[in-house]
Coordinates of C-alpha atoms and ligand atoms in Angstrom, one line a residue:
M1 CA 75.6 135.8 -2.8
T2 CA 76.9 133.7 -5.7
I3 CA 79.0 130.7 -4.9
P4 CA 82.7 131.4 -5.4
P5 CA 83.5 129.1 -8.2
L6 CA 85.7 126.2 -7.3
T7 CA 88.0 125.5 -10.3
P8 CA 89.2 122.0 -10.1
M9 CA 92.8 121.3 -11.1
P10 CA 93.3 119.3 -14.3
L11 CA 94.7 115.8 -13.9
S12 CA 98.0 116.9 -15.3
M13 CA 98.4 119.6 -12.7
L14 CA 97.3 117.3 -9.8
L15 CA 99.8 114.6 -10.7
G16 CA 102.4 117.2 -11.5
R17 CA 101.8 118.7 -8.0
I18 CA 102.1 115.3 -6.4
A19 CA 105.5 114.7 -8.1
E20 CA 106.7 118.3 -7.4
E21 CA 105.8 118.2 -3.7
W22 CA 107.2 114.7 -3.3
S23 CA 110.6 115.6 -4.7
S24 CA 110.9 118.9 -3.0
R25 CA 109.3 118.3 0.5
S26 CA 108.2 114.6 0.7
R27 CA 104.6 115.5 1.0
I28 CA 101.5 114.9 -1.1
F29 CA 99.0 117.8 -1.0
D30 CA 100.7 119.0 2.1
L31 CA 100.2 115.7 4.0
P32 CA 103.5 114.6 5.5
T33 CA 104.6 111.0 5.1
A34 CA 104.1 110.4 8.9
R35 CA 100.4 110.8 8.3
I36 CA 100.1 108.2 5.5
Y37 CA 98.5 104.9 6.7
D38 CA 99.9 101.5 5.8
V39 CA 97.2 98.9 6.1
S40 CA 99.8 96.2 6.8
S41 CA 101.0 98.0 10.0
G42 CA 98.4 96.6 12.3
P43 CA 95.6 94.1 12.6
D44 CA 93.3 93.3 9.7
L45 CA 90.8 96.2 9.6
S46 CA 89.0 95.1 6.4
V47 CA 85.2 95.1 6.2
D48 CA 82.5 94.1 4.0
F49 CA 80.4 96.9 2.6
M50 CA 77.3 95.7 0.8
G51 CA 79.3 92.7 -0.5
R52 CA 82.4 94.6 -1.5
N53 CA 85.6 94.4 0.4
A54 CA 87.4 97.5 1.8
A55 CA 90.7 97.4 3.5
T56 CA 89.6 99.7 6.4
P57 CA 86.1 100.6 7.7
I58 CA 86.5 104.4 7.5
G59 CA 86.2 107.2 5.1
P60 CA 85.2 110.8 4.6
A61 CA 81.4 111.4 4.9
A62 CA 79.7 113.0 1.9
G63 CA 80.7 116.6 2.3
P64 CA 83.6 119.0 1.8
H65 CA 86.2 116.2 2.0
S66 CA 84.9 114.2 -0.9
Q67 CA 84.2 116.8 -3.6
L68 CA 87.5 117.5 -5.3
A69 CA 90.0 114.9 -6.5
E70 CA 92.7 116.0 -4.1
N71 CA 90.3 115.7 -1.2
I72 CA 89.7 112.1 -2.0
V73 CA 93.4 111.4 -2.5
L74 CA 94.2 112.9 0.9
A75 CA 91.5 110.9 2.6
W76 CA 92.8 107.7 1.0
L77 CA 96.4 108.4 2.0
G78 CA 95.2 108.9 5.6
G79 CA 93.7 105.4 5.5
S80 CA 90.2 105.9 4.2
R81 CA 89.0 102.9 2.1
I82 CA 85.3 103.7 1.7
I83 CA 84.9 107.1 0.2
E84 CA 81.4 108.5 0.4
L85 CA 81.4 111.0 -2.5
K86 CA 79.9 114.4 -2.1
T87 CA 76.2 114.4 -2.9
V88 CA 75.3 115.3 -6.4
Q89 CA 72.0 116.7 -7.4
I90 CA 70.5 118.3 -10.4
L91 CA 70.5 122.0 -9.3
D92 CA 74.2 122.7 -9.8
E93 CA 74.2 126.5 -10.0
L94 CA 72.8 127.2 -6.6
E95 CA 73.6 130.1 -4.3
I96 CA 75.0 129.1 -0.9
G97 CA 75.6 131.7 1.8
R98 CA 79.2 132.2 3.0
P99 CA 80.8 131.4 5.3
C100 CA 79.1 128.0 5.3
I101 CA 81.1 126.0 7.9
D102 CA 81.2 126.9 11.6
M103 CA 83.3 124.5 13.6
E104 CA 84.1 126.8 16.5
T105 CA 82.6 124.4 19.1
I106 CA 80.5 121.4 18.0
G107 CA 79.9 121.8 14.2
Y108 CA 77.3 123.6 12.1
N109 CA 77.0 124.1 8.4
I110 CA 74.7 125.5 5.8
E111 CA 76.4 123.8 2.9
W112 CA 73.7 121.6 1.5
S113 CA 74.7 121.2 -2.1
Q114 CA 77.7 120.3 -4.3
E115 CA 79.4 123.3 -5.7
L116 CA 80.6 121.9 -8.9
R117 CA 78.6 121.3 -12.0
V118 CA 77.4 117.7 -12.3
A119 CA 79.8 117.0 -15.2
E120 CA 82.7 118.5 -13.2
S121 CA 81.8 116.2 -10.2
L122 CA 81.9 113.2 -12.5
E123 CA 85.3 114.2 -13.8
E124 CA 86.7 114.8 -10.2
Y125 CA 85.6 111.3 -9.1
V126 CA 87.2 109.7 -12.2
K127 CA 90.4 111.7 -11.7
A128 CA 90.6 110.6 -8.1
W129 CA 90.0 107.0 -9.0
M130 CA 92.8 107.1 -11.5
I131 CA 95.2 108.8 -9.2
L132 CA 94.6 106.2 -6.4
D133 CA 95.4 103.5 -8.9
I134 CA 98.6 105.3 -9.9
L135 CA 99.7 106.0 -6.4
S136 CA 99.0 102.3 -5.4
G137 CA 101.7 101.2 -7.7
W138 CA 104.1 104.1 -7.3
D139 CA 107.4 102.8 -5.9
E140 CA 108.2 106.1 -4.1
L141 CA 105.2 105.7 -1.8
K142 CA 105.7 102.0 -0.9
P143 CA 107.8 102.6 2.2
H144 CA 104.9 104.6 3.6
L145 CA 101.8 103.1 2.1
G146 CA 103.0 99.5 2.1
E147 CA 103.3 97.1 -0.7
N148 CA 99.6 96.7 -1.1
P149 CA 97.2 99.5 0.1
G150 CA 94.2 97.1 -0.1
S151 CA 90.9 97.6 -1.8
H152 CA 88.8 100.7 -1.7
V153 CA 85.2 101.5 -2.5
F154 CA 83.7 104.7 -4.0
D155 CA 80.1 105.1 -2.8
L156 CA 78.1 107.5 -4.7
S157 CA 75.8 110.0 -3.0
V158 CA 72.8 111.5 -4.7
G159 CA 69.9 113.7 -3.7
Y160 CA 67.3 115.1 -3.3
D161 CA 64.2 114.2 -5.3
L162 CA 63.1 111.7 -7.9
E163 CA 62.6 114.2 -10.7
G164 CA 66.2 115.4 -10.4
I165 CA 67.7 111.9 -9.9
A166 CA 65.8 110.5 -12.8
S167 CA 66.8 113.5 -15.1
D168 CA 69.2 112.9 -18.0
K169 CA 71.8 115.0 -16.2
V170 CA 71.9 112.9 -13.0
S171 CA 71.3 109.6 -14.7
G172 CA 74.1 110.3 -17.1
F173 CA 76.3 111.1 -14.1
I174 CA 75.5 107.8 -12.4
D175 CA 76.0 105.9 -15.7
G176 CA 79.3 107.6 -16.1
L177 CA 80.6 106.2 -12.8
V178 CA 79.1 102.8 -13.2
D179 CA 81.1 102.6 -16.4
A180 CA 83.7 105.4 -16.7
S181 CA 85.5 104.0 -19.8
D182 CA 84.9 107.1 -21.9
S183 CA 86.2 109.5 -19.2
I184 CA 89.2 107.4 -18.5
E185 CA 90.1 107.2 -22.2
R186 CA 89.8 111.0 -22.5
L187 CA 91.9 111.6 -19.4
R188 CA 94.7 109.1 -19.8
S189 CA 96.6 111.3 -22.3
E190 CA 96.9 114.0 -19.6
I191 CA 99.0 111.8 -17.3
P192 CA 102.4 113.6 -17.1
E193 CA 105.9 112.5 -16.2
P194 CA 107.0 110.8 -14.0
F195 CA 103.8 108.8 -14.2
E196 CA 103.7 108.4 -18.0
K197 CA 103.8 104.6 -17.8
W198 CA 100.3 104.7 -16.5
R199 CA 99.1 106.2 -19.8
S200 CA 98.7 102.6 -21.0
H201 CA 97.5 101.2 -17.7
E202 CA 94.2 99.3 -17.6
F203 CA 92.2 101.3 -15.1
D204 CA 89.1 99.5 -13.9
P205 CA 86.2 101.5 -15.5
H206 CA 83.6 100.3 -12.9
I207 CA 84.1 103.1 -10.3
A208 CA 80.9 102.7 -8.3
D209 CA 77.9 100.4 -8.0
T210 CA 76.6 101.5 -4.6
V211 CA 74.9 104.7 -3.7
T212 CA 73.9 106.5 -0.5
L213 CA 70.7 108.5 -0.9
S214 CA 70.9 111.7 1.0
T215 CA 67.4 112.5 2.1
F216 CA 67.0 116.2 2.6
H217 CA 64.9 117.5 5.5
G218 CA 61.3 117.3 4.6
C219 CA 61.7 114.6 1.9
P220 CA 58.4 112.7 1.9
P221 CA 58.6 108.9 2.7
D222 CA 57.0 107.9 -0.6
E223 CA 59.6 109.9 -2.4
I224 CA 62.4 108.1 -0.5
E225 CA 60.8 104.8 -1.4
S226 CA 60.4 105.7 -5.1
I227 CA 64.0 107.0 -5.4
T228 CA 65.5 103.9 -3.8
K229 CA 63.5 101.6 -6.1
H230 CA 64.5 103.7 -9.1
L231 CA 68.2 103.5 -8.2
M232 CA 68.0 99.7 -7.9
T233 CA 66.0 99.1 -11.0
R234 CA 67.2 101.8 -13.5
H235 CA 70.9 101.7 -12.4
G236 CA 71.2 98.3 -10.8
L237 CA 72.8 99.9 -7.7
D238 CA 72.8 98.7 -4.1
V239 CA 71.3 101.5 -2.0
V240 CA 71.9 102.9 1.4
V241 CA 69.3 105.4 2.6
K242 CA 70.7 108.1 4.9
L243 CA 68.2 108.9 7.6
N244 CA 67.8 112.1 9.7
P245 CA 68.1 112.3 13.5
T246 CA 64.6 113.9 13.5
L247 CA 63.3 110.3 13.3
L248 CA 63.8 110.2 17.1
G249 CA 61.0 112.7 17.5
F250 CA 61.0 116.2 18.9
D251 CA 60.6 115.3 22.6
R252 CA 63.4 112.7 22.6
V253 CA 65.8 115.0 20.7
H254 CA 65.0 117.9 22.9
G255 CA 65.4 115.8 26.1
I256 CA 68.8 114.5 24.9
L257 CA 70.3 117.8 23.6
K258 CA 69.0 120.1 26.3
G259 CA 68.5 117.7 29.3
T260 CA 71.2 115.1 29.1
L261 CA 73.8 117.1 27.2
G262 CA 73.0 120.7 28.4
Y263 CA 72.9 122.5 25.0
D264 CA 70.4 125.1 26.2
E265 CA 71.2 127.5 23.4
L266 CA 70.1 125.2 20.6
R267 CA 66.8 126.2 18.9
L268 CA 64.8 123.1 17.8
R269 CA 61.7 123.7 15.7
R270 CA 58.8 121.3 16.0
T271 CA 57.8 122.1 12.4
D272 CA 61.1 120.5 11.2
F273 CA 60.2 117.3 12.9
D274 CA 56.7 117.3 11.6
A275 CA 57.9 117.7 8.1
D276 CA 60.4 114.8 8.3
L277 CA 59.9 111.0 8.2
Q278 CA 58.2 109.7 11.3
F279 CA 59.5 106.7 13.3
D280 CA 56.7 104.3 12.5
R281 CA 56.7 105.1 8.8
G282 CA 60.5 104.7 8.9
I283 CA 60.2 101.2 10.2
E284 CA 57.6 100.4 7.5
L285 CA 59.9 101.9 4.9
I286 CA 62.9 99.9 5.9
G287 CA 60.8 96.7 5.8
E288 CA 59.5 97.5 2.3
L289 CA 62.8 98.5 0.9
R290 CA 64.5 95.4 2.4
R291 CA 61.8 93.2 0.8
F292 CA 62.1 95.0 -2.6
A293 CA 65.9 94.8 -2.6
A294 CA 65.8 91.0 -1.9
E295 CA 63.2 90.6 -4.8
Q296 CA 65.5 92.5 -7.1
G297 CA 68.7 90.6 -6.0
R298 CA 70.1 93.9 -4.6
R299 CA 71.3 95.0 -1.2
F300 CA 69.8 97.6 1.0
G301 CA 71.2 99.5 3.9
I302 CA 70.6 102.5 6.1
K303 CA 72.9 105.3 7.2
L304 CA 72.7 107.0 10.6
T305 CA 72.6 109.9 10.3
N306 CA 72.5 113.2 8.4
T307 CA 73.0 116.4 10.3
M308 CA 70.4 117.8 12.8
V309 CA 68.4 120.8 11.5
V310 CA 68.2 123.7 14.0
E311 CA 67.5 127.4 13.9
N312 CA 70.6 129.5 13.5
H313 CA 71.3 131.1 16.9
R314 CA 74.8 132.2 16.1
D315 CA 76.1 135.1 14.1
F316 CA 78.8 133.5 11.9
M317 CA 76.8 132.1 9.0
P318 CA 74.0 133.9 7.2
D319 CA 71.1 131.5 6.8
E320 CA 68.1 131.2 9.2
T321 CA 68.5 127.4 9.3
M322 CA 71.7 125.5 10.0
Y323 CA 72.7 121.8 10.3
M324 CA 74.4 120.5 13.4
S325 CA 77.0 117.8 13.4
G326 CA 79.8 116.6 15.7
P327 CA 79.7 115.3 19.4
P328 CA 76.0 115.8 20.3
L329 CA 75.0 114.2 17.0
H330 CA 76.9 111.2 18.0
V331 CA 74.7 110.7 21.0
L332 CA 71.5 111.3 19.0
S333 CA 72.5 108.9 16.2
M334 CA 73.6 106.1 18.5
T335 CA 70.3 106.5 20.4
L336 CA 68.5 106.2 17.1
L337 CA 70.4 103.1 16.3
D338 CA 69.3 101.6 19.6
E339 CA 65.7 102.5 18.9
L340 CA 65.7 101.0 15.4
D341 CA 67.5 97.9 16.5
R342 CA 64.8 97.3 19.2
A343 CA 62.0 98.0 16.7
L344 CA 63.5 95.7 14.0
P345 CA 64.8 92.7 15.9
G346 CA 67.3 90.7 13.8
V347 CA 67.0 93.0 10.8
L348 CA 70.0 95.3 11.1
A349 CA 73.5 93.9 10.6
V350 CA 74.8 95.3 13.9
A351 CA 76.1 94.0 17.2
D352 CA 75.6 90.2 17.5
N353 CA 72.6 90.2 15.1
A354 CA 72.8 88.3 11.8
G355 CA 70.6 90.9 10.1
D356 CA 71.0 91.7 6.4
V357 CA 70.4 95.5 6.5
Q358 CA 73.9 97.1 6.7
V359 CA 74.2 100.1 8.8
S360 CA 76.6 102.9 7.8
F361 CA 77.3 105.6 10.4
S362 CA 78.5 109.2 10.4
A363 CA 78.0 111.3 13.5
G364 CA 80.7 112.8 15.7
I365 CA 83.2 110.0 15.0
T366 CA 86.6 110.7 16.6
K367 CA 89.8 108.7 17.5
E368 CA 88.2 108.1 20.9
N369 CA 84.9 106.5 19.8
L370 CA 85.8 104.8 16.5
G371 CA 86.5 101.5 18.3
H372 CA 83.0 101.6 19.8
A373 CA 81.4 102.3 16.4
V374 CA 83.2 99.6 14.5
G375 CA 82.7 97.2 17.4
L376 CA 79.0 97.5 16.9
G377 CA 79.5 96.3 13.3
L378 CA 78.8 99.7 11.7
A379 CA 80.4 100.0 8.3
P380 CA 81.5 102.2 6.9
V381 CA 82.1 104.7 9.7
T382 CA 82.5 108.0 7.9
I383 CA 83.8 111.3 9.3
C384 CA 83.3 115.0 8.5
S385 CA 83.4 117.4 11.5
D386 CA 86.5 115.9 13.1
L387 CA 88.4 116.3 9.8
L388 CA 87.6 120.0 9.8
R389 CA 89.7 120.5 13.0
P390 CA 93.4 121.2 13.1
G391 CA 95.3 118.3 11.7
G392 CA 92.6 117.7 9.1
Y393 CA 93.1 114.6 7.0
G394 CA 96.1 113.9 9.2
R395 CA 93.6 112.9 11.9
L396 CA 92.6 109.8 10.1
K397 CA 95.8 107.7 10.6
P398 CA 95.7 108.1 14.5
M399 CA 92.1 106.9 14.4
L400 CA 93.2 103.7 12.7
T401 CA 96.3 103.2 14.7
T402 CA 94.4 103.7 18.0
L403 CA 91.8 101.2 16.8
G404 CA 94.5 98.7 15.8
R405 CA 96.4 99.1 19.1
D406 CA 93.2 98.5 21.1
M407 CA 92.4 95.4 19.1
A408 CA 96.0 94.2 19.5
D409 CA 95.9 94.8 23.3
A410 CA 92.6 92.8 23.4
G411 CA 94.3 90.0 21.4
V412 CA 91.9 90.1 18.4
A413 CA 93.2 89.9 14.9
D414 CA 90.2 91.3 12.9
L415 CA 87.1 93.3 13.1
G416 CA 84.8 90.3 13.3
A417 CA 86.6 89.1 16.4
W418 CA 86.5 92.7 17.8
R419 CA 82.8 92.8 17.3
T420 CA 82.3 89.4 19.0
L421 CA 84.5 90.6 21.9
R422 CA 82.5 93.8 22.4
A423 CA 79.2 91.9 22.3
A424 CA 80.5 89.4 24.9
E425 CA 81.6 92.3 27.2
A426 CA 78.2 94.0 26.9
H427 CA 76.3 90.8 27.8
A428 CA 78.7 90.2 30.7
G429 CA 77.9 93.7 32.0
G430 CA 74.2 92.8 32.1
H431 CA 73.1 94.7 29.0
S432 CA 70.8 93.3 26.3
G433 CA 73.5 93.9 23.7
P434 CA 76.4 96.1 22.8
V435 CA 74.3 98.9 21.2
A436 CA 72.2 99.2 24.4
A437 CA 75.4 99.1 26.5
Y438 CA 77.1 101.8 24.5
V439 CA 74.0 104.1 24.4
A440 CA 73.6 103.7 28.2
S441 CA 77.2 104.9 28.6
L442 CA 76.6 107.9 26.3
H443 CA 73.6 108.9 28.4
D444 CA 75.5 108.6 31.7
P445 CA 76.8 112.1 32.8
E446 CA 79.8 110.4 34.5
V447 CA 81.1 109.0 31.2
N448 CA 79.6 111.2 28.5
G449 CA 81.5 114.4 29.4
V450 CA 83.0 114.9 26.0
Y451 CA 79.6 115.1 24.3
T452 CA 78.1 117.7 26.6
R453 CA 78.0 121.4 26.2
E454 CA 80.6 121.8 28.9
G455 CA 82.8 119.2 27.3
T456 CA 82.7 120.9 23.9
S457 CA 82.9 124.6 25.0
K458 CA 86.6 125.1 24.6
L459 CA 87.2 127.7 21.9
P460 CA 90.0 127.6 19.3
R461 CA 93.2 129.3 20.4
A462 CA 93.4 133.1 20.0
V463 CA 96.2 135.7 20.0
D464 CA 95.7 139.4 20.1
H465 CA 97.5 140.3 16.9
E466 CA 96.1 141.5 13.5
L467 CA 96.9 139.0 10.7
Q468 CA 99.3 140.4 8.1
M469 CA 100.2 139.3 4.6
W470 CA 103.6 138.3 5.7
G471 CA 104.5 136.5 9.0
C472 CA 102.1 135.0 11.6
V473 CA 102.3 132.6 14.5
A474 CA 102.7 129.9 11.8
C475 CA 100.5 127.3 13.5
N476 CA 99.8 125.7 10.1
F477 CA 96.1 125.4 11.0
C478 CA 95.0 127.1 7.8
V479 CA 96.7 124.4 5.8
T480 CA 95.3 121.5 7.7
V481 CA 91.7 122.7 8.4
C482 CA 91.1 123.5 4.7
P483 CA 89.2 120.5 3.2
N484 CA 90.4 121.6 -0.3
D485 CA 94.1 121.9 0.6
A486 CA 93.9 125.4 -0.8
F487 CA 96.6 126.7 1.6
F488 CA 100.3 125.9 1.4
R489 CA 103.3 127.2 3.2
L490 CA 106.9 127.9 2.1
P491 CA 110.0 128.8 4.1
T492 CA 111.1 132.4 4.0
P493 CA 114.4 132.6 2.1
E494 CA 117.3 133.3 4.5
E495 CA 118.3 136.6 2.8
M496 CA 114.8 138.0 2.8
D497 CA 113.8 140.6 5.4
L498 CA 110.4 139.3 6.4
D499 CA 108.7 138.4 9.7
G500 CA 108.3 134.7 10.2
R501 CA 110.2 131.6 9.1
Q502 CA 107.2 130.3 7.1
Q503 CA 104.9 132.1 4.8
Y504 CA 101.4 131.1 3.9
F505 CA 99.6 131.3 0.5
V506 CA 96.2 130.4 -0.8
L507 CA 95.4 128.8 -4.1
A508 CA 92.5 131.0 -4.9
E509 CA 90.8 128.7 -7.4
L510 CA 90.5 126.0 -4.7
C511 CA 89.0 128.3 -2.0
N512 CA 85.2 128.4 -1.8
E513 CA 85.3 130.8 1.2
C514 CA 83.8 128.2 3.5
G515 CA 85.2 130.1 6.6
N516 CA 87.0 127.2 8.3
C517 CA 90.4 128.8 8.3
L518 CA 88.9 132.0 9.7
T519 CA 87.5 130.0 12.6
F520 CA 90.8 128.3 13.5
C521 CA 93.4 131.0 12.7
P522 CA 94.5 132.3 16.1
E523 CA 95.3 135.8 14.8
I524 CA 92.7 138.5 14.1
G525 CA 91.7 138.3 10.4
D526 CA 90.7 136.0 7.6
P527 CA 93.6 134.0 6.2
E528 CA 92.1 133.5 2.8
E529 CA 91.6 137.2 2.4
V530 CA 94.8 138.5 4.1
K531 CA 97.4 136.0 2.8
P532 CA 98.6 136.2 -0.8
R533 CA 95.9 134.7 -3.1
I534 CA 97.6 132.8 -6.0
Y535 CA 95.8 132.3 -9.3
T536 CA 96.8 130.0 -12.1
E537 CA 93.9 130.9 -14.4
L538 CA 94.0 134.2 -16.2
S539 CA 90.2 134.6 -16.3
R540 CA 89.9 133.9 -12.6
F541 CA 92.7 136.4 -11.8
E542 CA 91.1 139.1 -13.9
T543 CA 87.5 138.7 -12.8
H544 CA 87.6 137.6 -9.2
D545 CA 86.5 140.2 -6.7
R546 CA 89.5 139.4 -4.3
P547 CA 92.8 140.7 -5.7
G548 CA 95.8 138.4 -5.9
F549 CA 98.7 137.2 -8.0
L550 CA 98.8 135.3 -11.3
V551 CA 101.6 132.8 -11.5
T552 CA 102.9 131.9 -15.0
A553 CA 105.9 130.1 -16.5
D554 CA 108.7 132.2 -18.0
D555 CA 111.8 130.5 -19.4
G556 CA 112.2 128.0 -16.6
R557 CA 111.1 130.3 -13.8
V558 CA 107.8 131.2 -12.0
D559 CA 106.7 134.7 -13.1
V560 CA 104.3 136.7 -10.9
T561 CA 101.8 139.3 -12.0
A562 CA 100.0 141.3 -9.4
A563 CA 96.5 142.8 -9.3
D564 CA 96.4 146.6 -9.0
G565 CA 97.7 147.8 -5.7
L566 CA 99.8 144.7 -5.0
E567 CA 102.7 145.4 -7.3
R568 CA 105.2 146.0 -4.6
E569 CA 104.9 142.4 -3.5
V570 CA 105.8 140.8 -6.8
A571 CA 109.6 140.6 -6.3
R572 CA 109.2 138.9 -3.0
L573 CA 106.7 136.4 -4.2
A574 CA 108.9 135.6 -7.3
S575 CA 111.9 134.9 -5.1
I576 CA 110.0 132.7 -2.7
F577 CA 108.3 130.7 -5.5
N578 CA 111.7 130.2 -7.3
A579 CA 113.5 129.0 -4.2
A580 CA 114.4 125.3 -3.8
E581 CA 111.2 124.5 -2.0
G582 CA 109.2 126.8 -4.2
L583 CA 105.7 126.8 -5.7
P584 CA 104.2 123.3 -5.3
L585 CA 103.0 123.4 -9.0
P586 CA 105.2 122.2 -11.9
L587 CA 106.1 124.9 -14.4
S588 CA 104.9 122.7 -17.2
T589 CA 101.3 123.1 -15.9
L590 CA 101.4 126.9 -15.7
L591 CA 100.4 129.3 -18.4
E592 CA 103.2 130.8 -20.4
R593 CA 103.9 134.3 -19.3
R594 CA 102.1 136.9 -21.4
P595 CA 104.5 139.0 -23.6
Ligands
LIG601 C1 80.2 121.2 5.6 C2 79.4 119.9 5.5 C3 78.9 119.5 4.3 C4 78.1 118.4 4.2 N1 77.6 118.0 3.0 C5 76.8 116.8 2.9 C6 76.4 116.4 1.6 O1 76.6 116.9 0.6 N2 75.6 115.2 1.6 C7 75.3 114.6 2.7 O2 74.6 113.5 2.7 N3 75.8 115.0 3.9 C8 76.5 116.1 4.0 N4 77.0 116.4 5.2 C9 76.8 115.6 6.4 C10 77.9 114.6 6.6 O3 78.0 113.7 5.6 C11 77.7 113.8 8.0 O4 76.6 113.0 7.8 C12 77.5 114.7 9.2 O5 78.3 115.9 9.1 C13 77.7 114.0 10.5 O6 79.0 113.5 10.6 P1 80.1 114.4 11.5 O7 79.5 114.5 12.8 O8 81.3 113.5 11.4 O9 80.3 115.7 10.8 C14 77.8 117.6 5.4 C15 78.3 118.0 6.6 C16 79.1 119.1 6.7 C17 79.7 119.5 8.0
LIG602 S1 91.2 128.5 2.3 FE1 89.9 128.7 4.1 S2 87.9 129.6 3.4 FE2 89.1 128.8 1.6 S3 88.3 126.7 1.3 FE3 90.1 126.5 2.6 S4 89.4 126.7 4.7 FE4 87.7 127.3 3.4
LIG603 S1 97.5 132.4 8.8 FE1 96.6 132.0 10.8 S2 96.1 129.8 10.7 FE2 97.5 130.2 9.0 S3 99.5 129.7 9.9 FE3 99.2 131.9 10.1 S4 98.4 132.1 12.2 FE4 98.1 129.9 11.6

């Protein structure tokens, strides 16, 4: 199967869409103002990430929420201030099976590569960086975002072998983000009204100087070491190495997943563990890279963890192997943190240690456990699976407000004091430290219910009704679970004889058929297939295998052209798109209607 090509929106269309949605419905990329986070609304949540300041400790984990510019903007509006960009690697025309995301219960995926060309990824990240700068100074947003949204960090992610990372293509990509002056100069003329004053703005061209190395399953330790050294010396980057949960060893992982947590259906393969980095070699590697970084005047950190490789026992995604995330991974990754902390006393910058190896974390983070994770000194704490659930990017703000409220209740004013408090509580409870205390609680069946098979077995809501093009239960899930914000909704005009007060549409060029809206739609059917597919590009409209509608501009109105067989729907679509709250794209960015 070929990858359905994602077609990123140009900067002019992205900014035009922001202005259009804001004026007609007070939203940005479908995120309502109530879900925009103001960093001045609670205690100081700023953290140090490898020597850089970030106004909050959270962000999207490398994955579907950090690939397109609008994803990054949405994550930032929700309160993310450390953005771990989607992993970029040399092979950028790969085939990935579809669907590739299965979030029905805990979280599995088979999406192991970026879907954009390397040059497109570079452009997406530069566009996102410019939009964040523009929105930071946009008066319209100040009542929601605050006067000063605080600093943010873009952390690169690259994989998966030295040959690819050292290639001209990937080196050029990294150089292009370390100094993005050329891209910024090229893009600034695209900035449309009402943002035109930013055409002469001085955007900071230094977008990234840290990188998280994604080590794919089976990546040999010597290769990890060589890549890290290459990134430090060739590019002058500070480097975080993302480790795999297989580091815990087959028996430990088996015991936790099947014994403690009760996931009997999971199929672990010993060969996957044998092929991965082993614990003792991992300890050696951390020591060596820490020494090398100090020698080079660079910083080195680790990230816990990537997903857990398992055999595919479900029938939703096509591949034989899949990668598990979400709640059970939280227990594995915290257990691994405890093991590493014990094996490397004083080395890791966690809990009440004064170590210098920063630990970044992504594994099953939710509103409920974020306070525990940042209380251990983990930074950043990044999220993927939870953002793929209903609410999507809108789930970020409640994470931060819950953390802020808990800190305020405890009488602490910043994350340093929060960490000190959590350490004192752990010692008072008779534990050797806060990591050990938290891990003990995760392994206790009385308190770890939400991580167990039983605690995660509730299925998404379902209704016994075939999904139709028009009308549905209007739960809005397809809008919020889509990482690319491909879905949008519009009110049904009063005079129109159609089921439902809201109608749902998919921007076909932003849909990579990941399957997540299919999982969460309560009706029977695949929303991205059944709902009207809207194209803005003529070539995509003409060549795509799924029929839809082309929108063009015609004398101040949206004009609609249908693929064969869909002509009877044209008049309806045209009146919906030309209503007051119409198509969320400005006419100026659409093609002119063909004569
Ligand atoms: C659909 C999907 C795609 C992902 N893509 C990447 C990737 O490109 N690079 C990477 O290092 N990790 C990737 N991950 C792993 C996440 O960054 C994260 O480490 C993992 O999902 C655990 O966090 P979670 O439990 O919050 O999902 C991906 C995860 C998912 C679910
Ligand atoms: S519209 Fe559905 S299938 Fe397409 S990218 Fe969004 S969630 Fe995935
Ligand atoms: S298409 Fe499905 S997911 Fe989307 S609003 Fe309708 S019922 Fe909900």
